[in-house]
Short mmCIF file of C-alpha atoms in Angstrom, two decimals:
data_model
loop_
_atom_site.label_atom_id
_atom_site.label_comp_id
_atom_site.label_asym_id
_atom_site.label_seq_id
_atom_site.Cartn_x
_atom_site.Cartn_y
_atom_site.Cartn_z
CA MET A 969 100.68 110.14 113.01
CA THR A 970 102.64 113.02 111.60
CA ALA A 971 101.75 113.31 107.95
CA ASP A 972 103.88 115.35 105.59
CA PRO A 973 102.30 115.38 102.11
CA ARG A 974 105.77 115.56 100.55
CA ARG A 975 106.42 112.14 101.93
CA MET A 976 103.24 110.18 101.47
CA GLU A 977 101.90 108.72 98.30
CA GLU A 978 101.55 105.09 99.18
CA GLY A 979 100.06 105.20 102.71
CA LEU A 980 96.63 103.81 103.44
CA VAL A 981 95.09 107.21 103.92
CA HIS A 982 96.29 109.90 101.58
CA LYS A 983 95.68 113.18 103.34
CA PRO A 984 97.48 115.53 105.73
CA THR A 985 96.57 115.18 109.38
CA VAL A 986 94.06 117.79 110.45
CA LEU A 987 93.48 117.84 114.21
CA ASP A 988 90.39 119.39 115.70
CA HIS A 989 90.31 121.25 118.99
CA HIS A 990 89.33 118.15 120.97
CA HIS A 991 92.69 116.43 120.44
CA LYS A 992 95.50 117.48 122.78
CA VAL A 993 98.74 116.39 121.18
CA ASP A 994 101.82 117.17 123.22
CA GLY A 995 105.38 115.94 122.82
CA GLY A 996 107.20 113.50 125.02
CA ASP A 997 110.62 111.92 125.30
CA GLY A 998 112.08 114.22 122.67
CA ILE A 999 109.33 113.70 120.08
CA ASN A 1000 107.45 116.96 119.74
CA ASN A 1001 104.22 116.47 117.82
CA GLU A 1002 102.36 119.38 119.31
CA LYS A 1003 99.80 121.36 117.36
CA GLU A 1004 100.55 124.87 116.26
CA GLU A 1005 98.56 127.27 118.42
CA ARG A 1006 98.32 130.72 116.88
CA PRO A 1007 98.73 133.47 119.49
CA SER A 1008 95.78 135.67 120.27
CA ALA A 1009 97.67 138.56 118.75
CA VAL A 1010 97.39 136.88 115.38
CA GLU A 1011 93.64 136.65 115.76
CA ASP A 1012 93.63 140.37 116.49
CA HIS A 1013 95.62 140.95 113.31
CA HIS A 1014 93.19 138.77 111.42
CA LYS A 1015 90.24 140.75 112.72
CA ALA A 1016 91.99 143.98 111.86
CA GLY A 1017 92.56 142.79 108.31
CA GLU A 1018 96.35 142.74 108.61
CA GLN A 1019 98.28 140.13 106.63
CA GLN A 1020 101.05 139.29 109.08
CA PRO A 1021 101.93 135.54 108.80
CA VAL A 1022 102.82 133.45 111.80
CA VAL A 1023 105.98 131.32 111.73
CA PRO A 1024 105.32 128.20 113.82
CA THR A 1025 107.83 126.76 116.22
CA LYS A 1026 110.04 124.12 114.64
CA SER A 1027 109.50 120.61 115.99
CA LYS A 1028 111.18 117.28 115.44
CA ARG A 1029 109.85 114.94 112.76
CA VAL A 1030 109.39 111.22 113.21
CA ALA A 1031 111.71 110.36 110.34
CA THR A 1032 111.17 106.61 110.67
CA LEU A 1033 107.91 106.97 108.76
CA ASP A 1034 109.65 107.97 105.55
CA ALA A 1035 112.25 105.23 105.89
CA PHE A 1036 109.69 102.53 106.55
CA ARG A 1037 106.69 103.84 104.55
CA GLY A 1038 104.33 103.82 107.50
CA LEU A 1039 100.62 104.38 107.43
CA THR A 1040 98.98 107.78 107.70
CA ILE A 1041 95.81 108.52 109.61
CA VAL A 1042 93.26 111.30 109.09
CA LYS A 1043 90.90 113.19 111.37
CA ILE A 1044 88.16 113.90 108.96
CA PRO A 1045 86.06 117.04 108.67
CA LYS A 1046 83.99 115.99 105.63
CA ILE A 1047 83.30 112.27 105.43
CA ASN A 1048 81.55 112.32 102.03
CA ASP A 1049 84.46 114.12 100.41
CA THR A 1050 86.87 111.69 102.00
CA ILE A 1051 84.96 108.67 100.71
CA LYS A 1052 85.04 110.13 97.20
CA LYS A 1053 88.81 110.59 97.45
CA ILE A 1054 89.27 107.07 98.80
CA THR A 1055 87.23 105.68 95.91
CA LEU A 1056 89.13 107.73 93.35
CA ARG A 1057 92.50 106.64 94.68
CA THR A 1058 91.36 103.02 94.72
CA LEU A 1059 90.41 103.27 91.05
CA LYS A 1060 93.79 104.82 90.25
CA LEU A 1061 95.60 101.99 91.98
CA LEU A 1062 93.50 99.42 90.12
CA PHE A 1063 94.20 101.15 86.81
CA TRP A 1064 97.97 101.17 87.34
CA GLY A 1065 97.92 97.60 88.56
CA ILE A 1066 96.10 96.32 85.49
CA LEU A 1067 98.29 98.41 83.19
CA LEU A 1068 101.52 97.15 84.73
CA GLN A 1069 100.67 93.63 85.86
CA GLY A 1070 98.13 92.86 83.20
CA GLY A 1071 100.88 92.41 80.67
CA TYR A 1072 100.80 95.66 78.69
CA SER A 1073 104.55 96.05 79.22
CA HIS A 1074 106.67 92.91 79.44
CA ALA A 1075 109.81 94.72 80.56
CA PRO A 1076 112.64 94.42 81.23
CA ASP A 1077 113.73 91.24 79.42
CA ASP A 1078 110.82 90.63 77.07
CA LEU A 1079 110.54 93.55 74.65
CA SER A 1080 107.18 92.47 73.27
CA TYR A 1081 104.39 95.02 73.52
CA GLY A 1082 100.68 94.75 74.17
CA VAL A 1083 98.39 92.30 75.94
CA ASP A 1084 95.99 89.60 74.84
CA MET A 1085 92.64 90.51 76.43
CA LYS A 1086 91.79 86.81 76.62
CA LYS A 1087 94.75 86.33 78.98
CA ILE A 1088 95.05 89.64 80.81
CA ARG A 1089 95.74 89.35 84.56
CA TRP A 1090 93.01 91.19 86.43
CA CYS A 1091 94.92 90.68 89.65
CA GLY A 1092 98.50 91.80 90.11
CA ILE A 1093 101.49 91.43 92.33
CA LEU A 1094 100.89 94.64 94.26
CA GLN A 1095 98.62 97.36 92.99
CA GLN A 1096 95.27 95.59 92.88
CA ARG A 1097 95.78 94.03 96.30
CA ILE A 1098 96.85 97.35 97.80
CA ALA A 1099 93.86 99.03 96.16
CA LEU A 1100 91.28 96.65 97.64
CA VAL A 1101 92.89 96.47 101.09
CA TYR A 1102 93.28 100.25 101.14
CA PHE A 1103 89.63 100.73 100.16
CA ILE A 1104 88.27 98.55 102.97
CA VAL A 1105 90.63 99.73 105.72
CA ALA A 1106 90.35 103.40 104.77
CA LEU A 1107 86.54 103.22 104.67
CA ILE A 1108 86.40 101.70 108.14
CA GLU A 1109 88.83 104.32 109.43
CA THR A 1110 86.74 107.10 107.90
CA LEU A 1111 83.27 105.92 108.87
CA THR A 1112 84.22 105.23 112.50
CA THR A 1113 85.99 108.51 113.20
CA LYS A 1114 83.17 109.88 115.33
CA ARG A 1115 82.60 106.58 117.13
CA ARG A 1116 85.94 106.38 118.87
CA PRO A 1117 87.15 108.37 121.89
CA ALA A 1118 89.47 111.32 121.44
CA VAL A 1119 91.52 110.34 124.50
CA LEU A 1120 92.50 106.78 125.38
CA GLN A 1121 91.60 105.26 128.71
CA PRO A 1122 94.51 104.09 130.93
CA GLY A 1123 95.79 100.62 130.19
CA HIS A 1124 97.91 98.77 127.66
CA PHE A 1125 94.90 97.45 125.70
CA SER A 1126 92.86 100.65 125.60
CA ILE A 1127 94.03 101.40 122.07
CA PHE A 1128 92.47 98.13 120.90
CA THR A 1129 89.08 98.95 122.40
CA ALA A 1130 89.23 102.52 121.06
CA TYR A 1131 89.66 101.16 117.53
CA ARG A 1132 87.38 98.16 117.97
CA TRP A 1133 85.69 98.67 114.60
CA GLN A 1134 88.99 98.33 112.75
CA TRP A 1135 89.69 95.07 114.55
CA ILE A 1136 86.16 93.84 113.93
CA GLY A 1137 86.71 94.48 110.22
CA GLY A 1138 89.99 92.55 110.32
CA PHE A 1139 88.34 89.71 112.21
CA VAL A 1140 85.50 89.48 109.68
CA ALA A 1141 88.06 89.24 106.88
CA PHE A 1142 89.89 86.52 108.83
CA VAL A 1143 86.68 84.52 109.35
CA ILE A 1144 85.69 84.77 105.67
CA TYR A 1145 89.13 83.60 104.59
CA MET A 1146 89.34 80.70 107.05
CA ILE A 1147 85.84 79.40 106.40
CA THR A 1148 86.29 79.57 102.63
CA THR A 1149 89.76 78.01 102.74
CA TYR A 1150 88.77 75.01 104.84
CA ALA A 1151 85.11 74.50 103.96
CA LEU A 1152 84.87 75.20 100.20
CA TYR A 1153 84.68 72.08 98.05
CA VAL A 1154 87.25 72.09 95.23
CA PRO A 1155 86.23 69.86 92.29
CA ASP A 1156 88.44 68.51 89.50
CA TRP A 1157 89.54 71.18 87.05
CA SER A 1158 91.38 71.45 83.75
CA PHE A 1159 93.50 73.90 81.79
CA VAL A 1160 95.06 74.17 78.33
CA VAL A 1161 98.77 74.66 77.60
CA HIS A 1162 99.89 75.95 74.20
CA ASP A 1163 103.31 74.63 73.18
CA HIS A 1164 104.66 75.29 69.70
CA HIS A 1165 101.16 76.08 68.47
CA VAL A 1166 99.90 72.78 69.83
CA ALA A 1167 97.18 72.94 72.48
CA LYS A 1168 97.13 70.22 75.13
CA ARG A 1169 94.57 69.93 77.90
CA TYR A 1170 95.54 68.77 81.40
CA THR A 1171 93.20 67.73 84.22
CA VAL A 1172 93.92 68.16 87.92
CA LYS A 1173 92.17 65.66 90.20
CA CYS A 1174 90.82 67.24 93.40
CA GLY A 1175 87.39 66.58 94.88
CA MET A 1176 88.30 67.68 98.41
CA ARG A 1177 88.09 70.43 101.04
CA GLY A 1178 90.70 72.20 103.14
CA HIS A 1179 93.69 71.28 100.95
CA LEU A 1180 96.62 73.71 101.25
CA GLY A 1181 98.83 72.28 98.52
CA PRO A 1182 99.38 73.67 95.02
CA ALA A 1183 96.73 71.65 93.23
CA CYS A 1184 93.46 71.83 95.11
CA ASN A 1185 93.43 74.84 97.43
CA ALA A 1186 90.36 77.07 97.72
CA VAL A 1187 92.38 80.21 96.89
CA GLY A 1188 93.03 78.99 93.37
CA HIS A 1189 89.50 77.64 92.98
CA VAL A 1190 87.93 81.03 93.81
CA ASP A 1191 90.12 82.77 91.24
CA ARG A 1192 89.36 80.21 88.56
CA GLN A 1193 85.65 80.69 89.14
CA VAL A 1194 85.71 84.50 89.36
CA TRP A 1195 88.37 85.49 86.83
CA GLY A 1196 88.72 82.37 84.67
CA VAL A 1197 91.74 80.09 84.39
CA ASN A 1198 93.13 82.03 81.40
CA HIS A 1199 93.46 85.24 83.44
CA LEU A 1200 95.78 83.81 86.09
CA TYR A 1201 99.57 83.96 86.36
CA SER A 1202 101.00 81.36 83.98
CA SER A 1203 104.37 80.84 85.73
CA PRO A 1204 103.62 80.43 89.45
CA VAL A 1205 106.22 79.53 92.03
CA TRP A 1206 104.80 76.00 92.28
CA SER A 1207 106.72 75.05 89.13
CA ARG A 1208 110.02 75.46 91.03
CA LEU A 1209 109.23 72.76 93.60
CA LYS A 1210 111.21 69.50 93.77
CA ALA A 1211 108.21 67.57 92.50
CA CYS A 1212 108.24 69.66 89.33
CA THR A 1213 111.83 70.42 88.28
CA LEU A 1214 115.38 69.19 88.72
CA SER A 1215 116.48 72.82 88.92
CA TYR A 1216 114.91 73.32 92.36
CA PRO A 1217 114.85 75.89 93.95
CA ASN A 1218 115.19 77.72 90.62
CA SER A 1219 112.92 77.46 87.62
CA GLY A 1220 113.85 75.04 84.87
CA PRO A 1221 112.58 72.26 82.61
CA LEU A 1222 109.92 70.08 84.20
CA ARG A 1223 110.72 66.58 85.36
CA GLU A 1224 109.66 63.62 83.29
CA GLY A 1225 106.24 62.65 84.62
CA ALA A 1226 105.86 65.80 86.73
CA PRO A 1227 102.38 66.29 88.24
CA THR A 1228 99.93 68.09 85.98
CA TRP A 1229 99.55 71.01 88.41
CA CYS A 1230 103.21 71.92 87.77
CA ARG A 1231 102.06 73.36 84.44
CA ALA A 1232 98.89 74.95 85.81
CA PRO A 1233 98.34 78.70 86.22
CA PHE A 1234 97.82 80.20 89.65
CA GLU A 1235 97.26 83.79 90.78
CA PRO A 1236 99.39 84.52 93.88
CA GLU A 1237 97.56 87.81 94.46
CA GLY A 1238 94.03 86.55 93.96
CA LEU A 1239 90.69 87.51 95.45
CA LEU A 1240 90.51 85.25 98.52
CA SER A 1241 94.12 85.88 99.52
CA THR A 1242 93.47 89.63 99.22
CA ILE A 1243 90.66 89.26 101.76
CA SER A 1244 93.24 87.76 104.10
CA ALA A 1245 95.51 90.74 103.41
CA ILE A 1246 92.86 93.05 104.91
CA LEU A 1247 94.03 91.75 108.29
CA SER A 1248 97.56 92.82 107.36
CA GLY A 1249 96.26 96.30 106.64
CA THR A 1250 94.43 96.35 109.97
CA ILE A 1251 97.61 95.46 111.86
CA GLY A 1252 99.58 98.02 109.88
CA ILE A 1253 97.18 100.83 110.67
CA HIS A 1254 97.35 99.81 114.34
CA TYR A 1255 101.04 100.73 114.32
CA GLY A 1256 99.96 104.15 113.08
CA HIS A 1257 97.37 104.51 115.83
CA VAL A 1258 100.09 103.87 118.40
CA LEU A 1259 102.14 106.69 116.91
CA ILE A 1260 99.22 109.08 117.28
CA HIS A 1261 98.18 108.31 120.84
CA PHE A 1262 101.49 107.56 122.56
CA LYS A 1263 104.07 110.34 122.60
CA GLY A 1264 107.01 108.85 124.48
CA HIS A 1265 109.64 106.62 122.90
CA SER A 1266 109.25 103.92 125.55
CA GLU A 1267 105.45 103.89 125.29
CA ARG A 1268 105.48 103.56 121.51
CA LEU A 1269 108.16 100.88 121.50
CA LYS A 1270 106.38 98.91 124.22
CA GLN A 1271 103.20 98.82 122.10
CA TRP A 1272 104.96 98.02 118.82
CA VAL A 1273 107.38 95.38 120.11
CA SER A 1274 104.82 93.55 122.25
CA MET A 1275 102.42 93.39 119.32
CA ALA A 1276 105.13 92.27 116.92
CA LEU A 1277 106.54 89.59 119.20
CA GLY A 1278 103.05 88.24 119.87
CA LEU A 1279 102.38 87.93 116.15
CA LEU A 1280 105.72 86.22 115.52
CA ILE A 1281 105.08 83.69 118.30
CA ILE A 1282 101.63 82.88 116.87
CA ALA A 1283 103.09 82.44 113.38
CA ILE A 1284 105.90 80.17 114.55
CA ILE A 1285 103.57 77.97 116.60
CA LEU A 1286 101.06 77.63 113.76
CA HIS A 1287 103.79 76.86 111.23
CA PHE A 1288 105.87 74.30 113.15
CA THR A 1289 102.82 72.47 114.47
CA ASP A 1290 101.57 72.20 110.86
CA ALA A 1291 98.28 73.74 111.96
CA ILE A 1292 98.54 76.58 109.43
CA PRO A 1293 101.88 76.63 107.57
CA ILE A 1294 103.41 79.94 106.50
CA ASN A 1295 102.45 80.22 102.83
CA LYS A 1296 102.80 83.42 100.83
CA GLN A 1297 100.95 82.06 97.80
CA LEU A 1298 97.85 81.38 99.88
CA TYR A 1299 98.45 84.38 102.18
CA SER A 1300 97.77 82.11 105.13
CA PHE A 1301 96.96 83.46 108.58
CA SER A 1302 100.41 82.41 109.83
CA TYR A 1303 101.99 84.32 106.92
CA VAL A 1304 99.99 87.43 107.87
CA CYS A 1305 101.15 87.15 111.49
CA PHE A 1306 104.78 86.50 110.53
CA THR A 1307 105.12 89.36 108.06
CA ALA A 1308 103.22 91.84 110.25
CA GLY A 1309 105.32 90.84 113.26
CA ALA A 1310 108.56 91.11 111.32
CA ALA A 1311 107.48 94.50 110.00
CA GLY A 1312 106.82 95.68 113.55
CA ILE A 1313 110.29 94.60 114.69
CA VAL A 1314 112.00 96.26 111.71
CA PHE A 1315 109.96 99.43 112.18
CA SER A 1316 110.83 99.54 115.88
CA GLY A 1317 114.51 99.04 115.07
CA LEU A 1318 114.46 101.89 112.55
CA TYR A 1319 112.61 104.06 115.04
CA ILE A 1320 115.33 103.50 117.65
CA LEU A 1321 118.17 104.15 115.21
CA ILE A 1322 116.65 107.17 113.48
CA ASP A 1323 114.39 108.93 115.95
CA VAL A 1324 115.76 107.89 119.34
CA TRP A 1325 119.49 107.78 118.60
CA GLY A 1326 119.37 110.33 115.79
CA TRP A 1327 121.13 108.19 113.15
CA ARG A 1328 119.15 109.68 110.29
CA THR A 1329 121.89 110.22 107.71
CA PRO A 1330 122.65 106.52 106.99
CA PHE A 1331 118.98 105.96 106.20
CA LEU A 1332 118.34 109.01 104.05
CA PHE A 1333 118.28 106.90 100.90
CA LEU A 1334 115.35 104.92 102.35
CA GLU A 1335 113.53 108.17 103.14
CA TRP A 1336 114.09 109.41 99.61
CA ILE A 1337 112.79 106.16 98.13
CA GLY A 1338 109.81 106.34 100.49
CA MET A 1339 108.98 109.85 99.32
CA ASN A 1340 108.78 108.65 95.71
CA ALA A 1341 107.68 105.06 96.28
CA MET A 1342 105.22 105.00 93.38
CA LEU A 1343 107.80 106.22 90.88
CA VAL A 1344 110.45 103.77 92.11
CA PHE A 1345 107.95 100.92 91.99
CA VAL A 1346 106.80 101.63 88.44
CA LEU A 1347 110.16 102.50 86.90
CA GLY A 1348 112.32 100.23 89.04
CA ALA A 1349 110.43 97.27 90.48
CA GLN A 1350 108.33 96.86 87.34
CA GLY A 1351 111.38 97.30 85.12
CA ILE A 1352 109.92 100.09 82.98
CA LEU A 1353 113.19 102.06 82.94
CA ALA A 1354 115.24 98.90 82.38
CA GLY A 1355 112.86 97.95 79.57
CA PHE A 1356 113.32 101.35 77.95
CA VAL A 1357 117.12 101.03 78.19
CA ASN A 1358 116.99 97.46 76.88
CA GLY A 1359 114.98 98.70 73.93
CA TRP A 1360 118.28 100.09 72.59
CA TYR A 1361 120.24 96.91 71.91
CA TYR A 1362 123.08 95.93 69.57
CA LYS A 1363 122.45 93.24 66.94
CA ASN A 1364 120.15 91.10 69.11
CA PRO A 1365 117.68 91.81 71.96
CA ASP A 1366 119.88 90.01 74.50
CA ASN A 1367 122.82 92.33 73.91
CA THR A 1368 121.59 95.25 76.04
CA LEU A 1369 123.28 97.69 78.39
CA VAL A 1370 121.48 96.34 81.47
CA ASN A 1371 122.43 92.72 80.70
CA TRP A 1372 126.01 93.75 79.89
CA ILE A 1373 126.41 95.54 83.24
CA GLN A 1374 124.92 92.63 85.17
CA THR A 1375 127.15 90.08 83.42
CA HIS A 1376 130.49 91.88 83.04
CA VAL A 1377 130.52 94.28 86.00
CA PHE A 1378 129.07 91.96 88.63
CA ILE A 1379 128.79 88.26 87.75
CA ASN A 1380 132.04 87.78 85.79
CA VAL A 1381 134.09 89.85 88.24
CA TRP A 1382 133.09 87.70 91.22
CA HIS A 1383 132.87 84.45 89.22
CA SER A 1384 129.57 83.68 90.91
CA GLU A 1385 126.12 84.19 89.45
CA ARG A 1386 124.46 84.18 92.89
CA LEU A 1387 126.89 86.67 94.49
CA GLY A 1388 127.04 88.80 91.35
CA THR A 1389 123.25 89.00 91.19
CA LEU A 1390 123.08 89.99 94.87
CA LEU A 1391 125.65 92.78 94.36
CA TYR A 1392 123.81 93.91 91.24
CA VAL A 1393 120.58 94.25 93.21
CA ILE A 1394 122.33 96.16 96.01
CA PHE A 1395 124.33 98.59 93.90
CA ALA A 1396 122.68 98.75 90.48
CA GLU A 1397 119.11 98.77 91.76
CA ILE A 1398 118.71 99.77 95.43
CA THR A 1399 121.61 102.25 95.54
CA PHE A 1400 120.81 103.55 92.07
CA TRP A 1401 117.18 104.26 92.90
CA GLY A 1402 118.19 105.76 96.23
CA VAL A 1403 120.37 108.27 94.38
CA VAL A 1404 117.65 108.96 91.79
CA ALA A 1405 115.03 109.45 94.50
CA GLY A 1406 117.41 111.77 96.39
CA ILE A 1407 117.93 113.92 93.31
CA LEU A 1408 114.18 114.10 92.71
CA HIS A 1409 113.66 115.05 96.37
CA LYS A 1410 116.16 117.88 96.08
CA LEU A 1411 114.35 119.07 92.96
CA GLY A 1412 110.97 118.80 94.72
CA ILE A 1413 109.63 116.23 92.24
CA TYR A 1414 107.21 113.61 93.62
CA TRP A 1415 104.89 111.22 91.84
CA LYS A 1416 101.69 110.77 93.83
CA LEU A 1417 98.49 108.91 93.15
CA LYS A 1418 96.24 111.53 94.65
CA THR A 1419 94.62 114.33 92.69
CA ALA A 1420 96.93 117.03 91.38
CA GLU A 1421 95.83 119.50 94.01
CA GLY A 1422 95.74 119.08 97.78
CA ILE A 1423 92.59 120.73 99.12
CA LEU A 1424 92.16 121.63 102.76
CA GLY A 1425 88.69 122.79 103.70
CA LEU A 1426 88.27 125.49 106.35
CA GLU A 1427 85.18 126.41 108.35
CA ASP A 1428 84.84 129.79 106.70
CA GLY A 1429 84.75 128.17 103.26
CA THR A 1430 88.30 129.18 102.36
CA ARG A 1431 90.18 126.58 100.37
CA PHE A 1432 93.88 126.24 99.73
CA THR A 1433 95.03 124.48 96.60
CA GLY A 1434 98.65 123.69 95.87
CA ASN A 1435 100.52 121.36 93.55
CA GLY A 1436 103.72 121.21 95.56
CA PRO A 1437 104.56 119.90 99.00
CA PHE A 1438 102.78 121.41 101.97
CA ASN A 1439 105.45 123.52 103.67
CA ARG A 1440 105.89 126.39 106.11
CA ARG A 1441 105.09 128.99 103.49
CA HIS A 1442 101.75 127.33 102.84
CA PHE A 1443 101.06 127.32 106.56
CA GLN A 1444 101.88 131.02 106.75
CA ILE A 1445 99.42 131.72 103.95
CA LEU A 1446 96.75 129.59 105.59
CA SER A 1447 97.31 131.17 108.99
CA LYS A 1448 96.09 134.49 107.63
CA TYR A 1449 92.69 133.01 106.88
CA ALA A 1450 92.07 130.27 109.45
CA SER A 1451 91.59 130.82 113.15
CA ALA A 1452 93.42 128.62 115.62
CA LYS A 1453 90.21 126.79 116.50
CA THR A 1454 89.32 125.84 112.95
CA PHE A 1455 92.70 124.85 111.52
CA LYS A 1456 95.64 123.33 113.33
CA TYR A 1457 98.35 121.46 111.48
CA PRO A 1458 101.61 120.16 112.98
CA ILE A 1459 104.42 121.54 110.83
CA GLN A 1460 107.56 119.43 111.20
#
């Protein structure tokens, strides 16, 4: 996969692609991903001590990756260093996840500050799950680099056998999840709800195995045992069900005599469901492997679409036969297949529009957001910027600029809360952050979770360290020190 460090801070592997001399990467069907071969004359200049840089031939970039936030793959010269970087990035993701999802900032609507350590959420909606999935998938990818062939054998399924260890890892995660979900005994359990300084204890009757409903599933049981019931999400989606509220499908006051589990906490991004998400990461990195090994448009699309359609068919069959319903809260196997299949179809569609037909301009805002995904997630999705703006209110905390825009510019104009909210999301959030990300891109500002410097090791011990994006100028500098056989990087 083509990996431009300017445009990757949330991929599974966080390094530029370094190809050794065993990998022949040539373009096909208009996609030119060939390696930069330095002419022999440059080697002569190098030997003579001259400092003449080489300007590589310009090639076409697979722009779909920035629009879709694809995965990046490494060929790895130093495995120990790579493992250290994988571990460090995992810890960074965990830190940000706990800081944001643990409750330290309650933005954008709740302006309270701080977190009760007795109730902190150790799991989060995104960061902790991404951290753990990234750690496992990246380790497998790193440790099996020398165990897979450099060139695929003929055949549609050769890419699966070449990356058998990745699929074995995904299968192990699948087996652990399925066995635990259907075989673990879930006993009765209780929790305490504090209402107006009055504590009331509720008991949920279970005593069963293999239950996939809100009350007695193994996913919730594992989290209660590992993290403790106080460290789970206190307002899960279960409370919006018909059995719980008259406001279904929205949240609202509970029904009279609603089941006790309607008030119970549940962590939708818990430990067992994260193990299931490892299979999602395995499928995602497979899409990246296809991009590396197949150079023609038709070959890539054939691999992606066939995989995606197969996953969608499996998900639909499992769901409508009630064998394994699609359930995001439990991250069921059918949910993994459905989301991974849908992602493959969307990715293939973007690939056709952007890279095959050349319609890149309409999707530039997605590329810009993809280049600064971490910043947009923290400031936008987590409401940190909105919380900062709402901190400046007039008379009461509800009278804020963000709430005023949402109410008067969108909802009141269209006389519909649902339509107004949709337009607010499209224009005041997605479009807004697209423009912000575009401005930051033009200024060369990117927020990444890797270390401040990008280090590329060369055989002669030379190291290049740079804080900015890796560009042609950097390649020209490197080309003066590295021979063609020791350093080859596709500049696009």
